[in-house]
Coordinates of C-alpha atoms in Angstrom, one line a residue:
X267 CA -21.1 5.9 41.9
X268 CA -23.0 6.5 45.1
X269 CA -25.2 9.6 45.4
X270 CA -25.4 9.5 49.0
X271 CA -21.7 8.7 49.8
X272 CA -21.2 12.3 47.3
X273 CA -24.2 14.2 48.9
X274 CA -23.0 13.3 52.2
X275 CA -20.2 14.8 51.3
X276 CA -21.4 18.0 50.1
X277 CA -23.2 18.3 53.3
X278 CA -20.2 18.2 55.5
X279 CA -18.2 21.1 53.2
X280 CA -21.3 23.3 53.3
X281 CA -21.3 22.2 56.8
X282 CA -17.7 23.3 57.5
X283 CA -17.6 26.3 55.7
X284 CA -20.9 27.8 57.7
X285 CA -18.6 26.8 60.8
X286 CA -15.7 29.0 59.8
X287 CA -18.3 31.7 59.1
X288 CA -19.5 31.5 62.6
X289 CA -16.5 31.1 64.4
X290 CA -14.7 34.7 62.3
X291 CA -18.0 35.9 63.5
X292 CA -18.1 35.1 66.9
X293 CA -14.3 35.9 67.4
X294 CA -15.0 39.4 65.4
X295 CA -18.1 39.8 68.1
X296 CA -15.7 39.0 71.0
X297 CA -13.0 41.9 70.0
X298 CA -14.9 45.0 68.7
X299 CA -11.7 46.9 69.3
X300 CA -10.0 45.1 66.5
X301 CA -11.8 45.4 63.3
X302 CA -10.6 42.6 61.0
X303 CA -12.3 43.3 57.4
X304 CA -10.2 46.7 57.8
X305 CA -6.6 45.6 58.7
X306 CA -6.9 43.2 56.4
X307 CA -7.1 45.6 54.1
X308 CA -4.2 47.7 55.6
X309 CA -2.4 44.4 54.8
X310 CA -1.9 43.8 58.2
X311 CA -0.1 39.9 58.2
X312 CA -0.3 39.1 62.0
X313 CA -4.4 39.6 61.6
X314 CA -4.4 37.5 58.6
X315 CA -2.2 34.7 60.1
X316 CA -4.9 34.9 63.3
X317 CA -8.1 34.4 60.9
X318 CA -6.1 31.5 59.5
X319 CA -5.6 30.1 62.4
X320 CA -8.8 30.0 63.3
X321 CA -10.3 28.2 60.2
X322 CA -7.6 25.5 60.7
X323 CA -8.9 24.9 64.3
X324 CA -12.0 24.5 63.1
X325 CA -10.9 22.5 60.2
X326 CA -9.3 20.1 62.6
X327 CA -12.1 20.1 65.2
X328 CA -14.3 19.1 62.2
X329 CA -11.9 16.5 60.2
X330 CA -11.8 14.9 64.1
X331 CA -15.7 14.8 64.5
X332 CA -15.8 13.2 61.5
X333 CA -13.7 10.6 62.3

């Protein structure tokens, strides 16, 4: 087994996931009108189907990099 080939990879999911952290908050910075964390909790679907759209995109943007 290869440590680096498994660290490498470890690397590139913390990687991803502080991506998606900064894009939700540079997206929830860009709309103050629209306060996500609380229509989520209203159980709004539309919001929820936005946020996930925005993790796949960067999800695809970083599976391409990768590449």
């Amino acid at each position: 087994m290869e440590w680096t080939i498994i660290s490498v990879n470890f690397l590139y999911a913390i990687l991803g996931v502080v991506l998606m952290f900064t894009a939700y908050r540079v997206i929830d910075h860009l709309t103050p009108q629209v306060n996500f964390a609380e229509e989520l909790k209203h159980g709004n679907v539309a919001v929820a189907i936005f946020i996930a759209a925005i993790f796949l995109s960067v999800a695809i943007i970083i599976a391409g990099a990768l590449n």
